[in-house]
Coordinates of C-alpha atoms and ligand atoms in Angstrom, one line a residue:
M14 CA 0.0 0.0 -0.2
K15 CA 1.2 3.5 -1.0
T16 CA 2.1 5.4 2.2
P17 CA 0.1 8.9 2.3
L18 CA 2.1 12.3 1.7
L19 CA 0.2 13.6 4.8
S20 CA -0.9 11.3 7.6
V21 CA -2.6 12.9 10.9
K22 CA -4.0 10.6 13.5
D23 CA -5.5 12.0 16.7
L24 CA -4.5 15.5 16.2
N25 CA -5.8 17.6 19.4
I26 CA -5.2 21.4 19.7
Y27 CA -5.7 23.0 23.0
F28 CA -5.8 26.9 23.5
H29 CA -4.6 28.5 26.7
S30 CA -6.0 31.7 27.8
D31 CA -5.9 34.1 30.7
N32 CA -9.5 34.3 31.0
V33 CA -10.5 30.7 31.6
Q34 CA -9.3 28.5 33.9
R35 CA -9.1 25.2 31.8
P36 CA -7.5 25.3 28.3
I37 CA -9.8 25.2 25.5
H38 CA -10.3 22.1 23.8
A39 CA -10.5 23.2 20.1
I40 CA -9.4 20.5 17.7
R41 CA -10.4 16.8 18.9
D42 CA -9.1 13.5 17.7
L43 CA -8.7 14.6 14.0
S44 CA -7.5 11.7 11.8
F45 CA -7.1 12.1 8.3
S46 CA -4.6 11.6 5.4
I47 CA -3.9 12.6 1.8
M48 CA -2.0 11.1 -1.1
E49 CA 0.6 12.5 -3.2
G50 CA -1.5 14.4 -5.9
E51 CA -4.6 14.0 -4.5
M52 CA -7.5 16.8 -3.9
L53 CA -9.1 16.3 -0.4
G54 CA -12.2 18.8 0.2
V55 CA -13.0 20.1 3.7
V56 CA -16.1 21.4 4.5
G57 CA -18.1 22.8 7.4
E58 CA -19.8 26.2 8.7
S59 CA -17.8 29.1 9.9
G60 CA -16.1 28.2 13.2
S61 CA -15.7 24.5 12.5
G62 CA -11.8 24.5 13.1
K63 CA -11.0 24.2 9.5
S64 CA -8.3 27.2 9.4
I65 CA -7.0 26.2 13.1
T66 CA -6.0 22.9 11.6
N67 CA -4.5 24.4 8.5
L68 CA -2.5 26.7 10.6
A69 CA -1.1 23.8 12.8
L70 CA -0.1 21.8 9.7
M71 CA 2.1 25.0 8.7
G72 CA 3.3 25.5 12.0
L73 CA 1.8 28.8 12.4
L74 CA -0.4 28.5 15.4
G75 CA 0.9 30.8 18.0
E76 CA 2.4 30.3 21.6
S77 CA -0.9 29.9 23.1
A78 CA -1.9 26.7 21.2
K79 CA -0.8 23.2 22.7
I80 CA -0.8 20.4 19.8
S81 CA -0.7 16.8 20.3
A82 CA -0.9 13.9 17.9
M83 CA -0.4 10.1 17.9
E84 CA 1.1 10.9 14.4
C85 CA 1.2 14.3 12.3
K86 CA 3.7 12.8 9.3
F87 CA 4.4 14.9 6.3
N88 CA 6.5 13.5 3.6
N89 CA 8.7 11.3 6.1
K90 CA 9.1 14.1 8.7
N91 CA 7.1 14.6 12.4
L92 CA 5.6 18.1 11.8
L93 CA 5.4 18.2 15.6
S94 CA 9.0 18.2 16.1
L95 CA 10.5 20.2 13.2
T96 CA 13.3 22.9 14.2
Q97 CA 12.8 26.5 13.1
S98 CA 15.4 25.8 10.2
Q99 CA 13.2 22.8 9.0
W100 CA 10.0 24.7 9.2
Q101 CA 11.8 27.1 6.9
S102 CA 12.1 24.5 4.3
V103 CA 8.7 23.0 4.5
R104 CA 6.5 26.1 5.2
G105 CA 6.1 27.9 2.0
G106 CA 8.3 25.3 0.3
E107 CA 6.8 21.8 0.4
I108 CA 3.7 23.0 2.0
A109 CA 2.2 26.2 0.6
M110 CA -0.9 27.8 1.5
I111 CA -3.5 30.4 0.1
F112 CA -6.0 32.1 1.8
Q113 CA -9.6 33.8 1.7
D114 CA -8.4 37.2 1.0
P115 CA -5.6 37.8 -1.3
M116 CA -5.6 41.5 -0.9
T117 CA -4.8 41.3 2.5
A118 CA -2.0 38.6 1.9
L119 CA -0.1 40.9 -0.5
N120 CA 1.6 44.0 0.7
P121 CA 0.2 46.7 -0.7
F122 CA 3.3 49.1 -1.0
L123 CA 5.3 46.6 -3.0
T124 CA 5.1 45.5 -6.9
V125 CA 4.2 42.3 -7.7
E126 CA 7.7 41.6 -9.2
F127 CA 9.3 42.4 -5.6
Q128 CA 6.9 40.0 -3.9
L129 CA 7.1 37.4 -6.0
V130 CA 11.0 37.6 -6.6
E131 CA 11.2 37.7 -2.8
V132 CA 9.5 34.3 -2.3
I133 CA 11.5 32.8 -5.3
L134 CA 14.7 33.8 -3.7
A135 CA 13.9 32.8 -0.1
H136 CA 13.3 29.2 -1.4
N137 CA 16.1 29.2 -4.1
S138 CA 17.0 25.8 -4.5
D139 CA 17.9 26.4 -8.4
K140 CA 20.6 29.0 -6.9
L141 CA 18.8 31.6 -9.3
N142 CA 20.4 35.2 -9.5
K143 CA 17.8 38.2 -9.3
R144 CA 17.4 38.2 -13.3
Q145 CA 16.7 34.7 -13.4
A146 CA 14.2 35.1 -10.6
I147 CA 12.3 37.7 -12.6
D148 CA 12.3 35.3 -15.6
K149 CA 10.7 32.7 -13.4
A150 CA 8.2 35.1 -11.9
L151 CA 7.2 35.8 -15.3
D152 CA 6.8 32.2 -16.1
L153 CA 4.6 31.7 -13.2
L154 CA 2.2 34.5 -13.8
N155 CA 1.9 32.9 -17.2
Q156 CA 1.2 29.4 -15.4
V157 CA -1.4 31.2 -13.4
G158 CA -3.0 32.5 -16.7
I159 CA -2.5 36.0 -15.8
S160 CA -2.7 38.2 -19.4
S161 CA 0.4 40.7 -20.2
P162 CA 2.5 39.2 -17.6
K163 CA 5.3 41.8 -17.9
E164 CA 3.0 44.5 -17.2
R165 CA 1.6 42.7 -14.0
L166 CA 5.0 42.5 -12.7
K167 CA 4.9 46.3 -12.2
S168 CA 1.8 46.7 -10.9
Y169 CA 0.9 47.1 -7.1
P170 CA -2.0 45.0 -5.4
F171 CA -4.5 48.0 -5.9
E172 CA -4.2 47.9 -9.5
L173 CA -5.3 44.2 -9.6
S174 CA -8.8 42.6 -9.5
G175 CA -9.6 40.3 -6.9
G176 CA -9.5 37.2 -9.2
M177 CA -5.8 38.4 -10.4
A178 CA -4.6 38.9 -7.0
Q179 CA -5.5 35.2 -6.0
R180 CA -3.8 34.2 -9.2
V181 CA -0.7 36.1 -8.0
M182 CA -1.0 34.3 -4.4
I183 CA -1.4 30.8 -6.4
A184 CA 2.0 31.8 -8.4
M185 CA 3.8 32.7 -5.0
A186 CA 2.5 29.1 -3.9
I187 CA 3.5 26.9 -6.5
S188 CA 7.1 28.9 -7.1
T189 CA 8.4 26.4 -4.9
N190 CA 6.8 23.3 -6.3
P191 CA 5.1 22.5 -3.2
K192 CA 4.0 18.7 -2.6
L193 CA 0.9 20.0 -0.7
L194 CA -1.2 23.1 -1.2
I195 CA -3.6 24.2 1.6
A196 CA -6.3 26.4 -0.2
D197 CA -8.5 27.9 2.8
E198 CA -11.5 29.2 1.4
P199 CA -9.5 30.7 -1.7
T200 CA -12.5 32.2 -3.6
T201 CA -14.8 33.0 -0.6
A202 CA -14.0 36.8 -1.4
L203 CA -14.2 36.7 -5.2
D204 CA -17.2 37.2 -7.4
V205 CA -19.2 33.8 -8.3
T206 CA -17.7 33.9 -11.8
I207 CA -14.2 34.3 -10.9
Q208 CA -14.8 31.6 -8.3
K209 CA -15.1 29.0 -10.6
Q210 CA -12.0 30.4 -12.8
I211 CA -9.7 30.1 -9.7
L212 CA -10.9 26.4 -8.6
T213 CA -10.4 25.3 -12.3
L214 CA -6.8 26.6 -12.2
I215 CA -6.2 24.9 -8.9
K216 CA -7.8 21.8 -10.1
E217 CA -5.4 22.0 -13.3
L218 CA -2.3 22.7 -11.4
Q219 CA -3.2 19.7 -9.1
I220 CA -3.1 17.4 -12.0
K221 CA -0.1 19.3 -14.1
K222 CA 2.1 19.1 -10.9
N223 CA 0.9 16.0 -9.3
M224 CA 0.5 18.4 -6.1
A225 CA -1.9 17.4 -3.4
V226 CA -4.5 20.0 -2.5
I227 CA -6.6 20.3 0.6
L228 CA -9.2 22.4 -0.5
V229 CA -11.1 24.0 2.1
T230 CA -14.8 25.6 1.8
H231 CA -18.0 25.9 3.4
D232 CA -19.8 25.0 -0.1
L233 CA -20.6 21.3 -0.5
G234 CA -21.2 22.3 -4.3
V235 CA -17.6 23.1 -4.6
V236 CA -16.3 19.8 -3.5
S237 CA -18.9 18.2 -5.6
E238 CA -17.0 19.6 -8.7
F239 CA -13.4 19.4 -7.7
S240 CA -12.2 17.0 -4.9
E241 CA -12.3 13.2 -5.3
R242 CA -12.4 12.7 -1.2
T243 CA -14.4 15.2 1.5
Q244 CA -14.4 15.6 4.9
V245 CA -17.0 17.4 6.9
M246 CA -15.9 19.2 9.8
Y247 CA -18.0 20.4 12.9
A248 CA -17.0 21.8 16.1
G249 CA -13.5 20.9 16.0
E250 CA -14.1 17.4 14.9
I251 CA -14.4 15.3 11.7
I252 CA -18.0 14.2 11.6
E253 CA -18.1 12.3 8.2
S254 CA -15.5 11.5 5.6
G255 CA -15.6 9.5 2.2
S256 CA -15.6 9.6 -1.4
T257 CA -17.4 13.0 -2.3
H258 CA -19.8 11.0 -4.5
Q259 CA -20.9 9.2 -1.3
I260 CA -21.1 12.2 0.7
I261 CA -23.3 14.3 -1.7
N262 CA -25.8 11.3 -2.6
H263 CA -25.8 9.2 0.4
P264 CA -24.7 11.2 3.6
R265 CA -24.6 9.4 6.8
H266 CA -24.7 12.3 9.1
P267 CA -27.4 14.5 10.0
Y268 CA -25.1 17.7 9.8
T269 CA -24.0 16.8 6.2
L270 CA -27.8 16.2 5.6
G271 CA -28.4 19.7 6.8
L272 CA -25.7 21.2 4.5
L273 CA -26.8 19.5 1.6
S274 CA -30.5 20.5 2.2
S275 CA -29.7 23.6 2.4
R276 CA -28.2 24.0 -1.1
P277 CA -31.0 24.7 -4.1
G278 CA -32.3 21.7 -6.0
A279 CA -31.7 19.1 -3.0
I280 CA -34.5 16.5 -2.6
A281 CA -34.6 13.0 -0.8
R282 CA -35.3 9.9 -2.5
N283 CA -36.4 8.4 0.4
A284 CA -39.9 9.9 1.2
K285 CA -39.9 9.3 4.9
T286 CA -36.9 11.4 5.4
L287 CA -37.4 15.2 6.1
L288 CA -35.0 17.4 4.7
P289 CA -34.2 19.6 7.7
S290 CA -32.5 23.0 7.5
I291 CA -30.0 23.5 10.4
G292 CA -31.1 25.8 12.8
G293 CA -28.6 27.3 15.6
I294 CA -25.0 28.0 15.3
V295 CA -21.7 26.0 15.8
P296 CA -21.0 25.9 19.4
A297 CA -18.0 28.0 20.6
F298 CA -15.0 25.6 21.6
H299 CA -15.5 26.7 25.4
Q300 CA -19.2 26.1 25.3
R301 CA -19.5 22.5 24.1
P302 CA -22.6 20.4 24.7
N303 CA -22.1 17.0 26.1
G304 CA -22.3 14.0 24.0
C305 CA -22.4 14.5 20.4
Q306 CA -21.5 17.9 19.7
F307 CA -24.5 18.5 16.9
N308 CA -27.1 17.3 19.4
P309 CA -28.6 20.5 20.1
R310 CA -29.2 21.2 16.4
C311 CA -30.0 17.6 15.4
Q312 CA -33.6 16.6 14.6
F313 CA -32.7 12.9 14.9
V314 CA -31.3 13.2 18.4
K315 CA -32.0 10.7 21.2
A316 CA -31.3 10.5 24.8
D317 CA -28.1 8.6 24.4
C318 CA -26.5 11.1 22.3
Q319 CA -25.9 13.4 25.0
N320 CA -24.4 11.0 27.3
H321 CA -20.6 10.8 26.0
Q322 CA -18.3 11.7 23.3
I323 CA -19.3 10.0 19.8
E324 CA -16.5 7.7 18.0
F325 CA -15.7 7.9 14.7
I326 CA -17.0 4.7 13.1
E327 CA -17.3 3.6 9.7
G328 CA -17.1 6.9 7.9
S329 CA -19.0 9.1 10.5
R330 CA -19.5 10.1 13.9
C331 CA -23.2 9.4 14.9
L332 CA -24.8 6.9 16.9
Y333 CA -27.7 6.8 14.3
P334 CA -26.1 7.2 11.1
L335 CA -28.7 7.8 8.3
S336 CA -29.5 5.7 5.0
V337 CA -30.7 8.4 2.8
A338 CA -30.5 8.8 -1.1
L339 CA -30.4 12.5 -2.2
E340 CA -31.1 13.4 -6.0
R341 CA -31.0 17.3 -7.4
S342 CA -34.3 18.4 -8.6
S343 CA -34.3 19.8 -12.2
T344 CA -36.3 22.9 -11.0
Ligands
ADP413 N1 -6.0 31.5 19.7 C1 -7.3 31.1 19.9 N2 -7.6 30.8 21.3 C2 -8.8 30.4 21.4 N3 -9.7 30.1 20.6 C3 -9.4 30.4 19.2 C4 -8.0 30.7 18.9 N4 -7.8 30.8 17.4 C5 -9.2 30.4 17.1 N5 -9.8 30.1 18.4 C6 -11.3 29.9 17.9 O1 -11.5 29.0 16.8 C7 -12.6 29.2 16.4 C8 -12.8 29.2 14.7 O2 -12.0 28.3 14.4 P1 -11.5 28.4 12.7 O3 -10.4 27.4 12.4 O4 -11.1 29.8 12.4 O5 -12.8 28.1 12.0 P2 -13.3 27.9 10.6 O6 -12.0 27.9 9.7 O7 -13.9 26.5 10.4 O8 -14.1 28.9 10.3 C9 -12.9 30.8 16.4 O9 -14.4 30.9 16.6 C10 -12.3 31.2 17.8 O10 -13.1 31.2 18.7
SF4_414 S1 -25.4 10.9 17.4 FE1 -27.3 11.7 17.7 S2 -27.4 14.1 18.0 FE2 -25.6 13.3 16.9 S3 -25.8 13.4 15.0 FE3 -26.3 11.2 15.4 S4 -28.6 11.3 15.8 FE4 -27.7 13.6 15.9
MG415 MG1 -11.5 29.6 8.3

């Protein structure tokens, strides 16, 4: 069997705060893996812990975070025991990340060329000189589909559209040929028409460069189109994972069903199944309910759902997994 590129087992993240006595248990027993060249979709409402998990994988959580795991292995390296200098080659080198808002990620006072060349020279395994780095910057802008790349190199961020700025961020991210790209809601800040173009670009680069991608989104429509496998997060836990096809068409966890039913055109083939819309909000990490984290919002809740933490078994974290067939209505 092939070894995964990234393998995470029982990842737990706690935050210490002066205001609360006990540390906040934010991420609980997260286990997942991703193979080389694979795209994994991660879905969940805002506040589910998607970004915290990504920041932990990038070694970017601050001092207040305590991270533990049975395993957190990337390309044969234990991410939890890297030294600062090892992080420098992993972060932004072997693992790259793009964020929701490209405009805030770019420095408004520096040209695209300056910022791109800076990144290229920071991880300069090919020992390029400045001139060669500028050529590479030009090539990268071509690769991410920016028209008139020569002129764009001289632009400042405010002269770029949101979509173009995200393309520049992607150019920076792929400049080191990362083995893993973490795209954390990369299109949430963009217009709908641009969203699709950016996601298509990421998909093309994934395939062309055999680069693994963790695609984080709150939209199941996005994963249904772009990722082979999907995991659904809720309140710092993975509550369902499997092939995207299975999750979209045969969800087992009531939360996944709720996410799906809030999308236009969703109907249940199983007539007995109601399609609930999810009321309420994701609980804050310091105000977790007992038992199943979803129980206060779950329309299928039973007494024992509130008794103890629910284990992840056969692809879902639910005592009473559903058997639902969904299909899209044409209207
Ligand atoms: N340093 C921290 N200390 C305590 N809680 C934190 C810290 N950082 C993030 N959080 C909590 O994590 C929650 C959201 O996690 P996040 O990973 O950003 O969710 P998502 O990306 O799924 O929207 C926030 O609501 C916040 O309460
Ligand atoms: S364990 Fe119970 S409360 Fe939680 S999702 Fe399943 S049925 Fe609902
Ligand atoms: Mg987030």
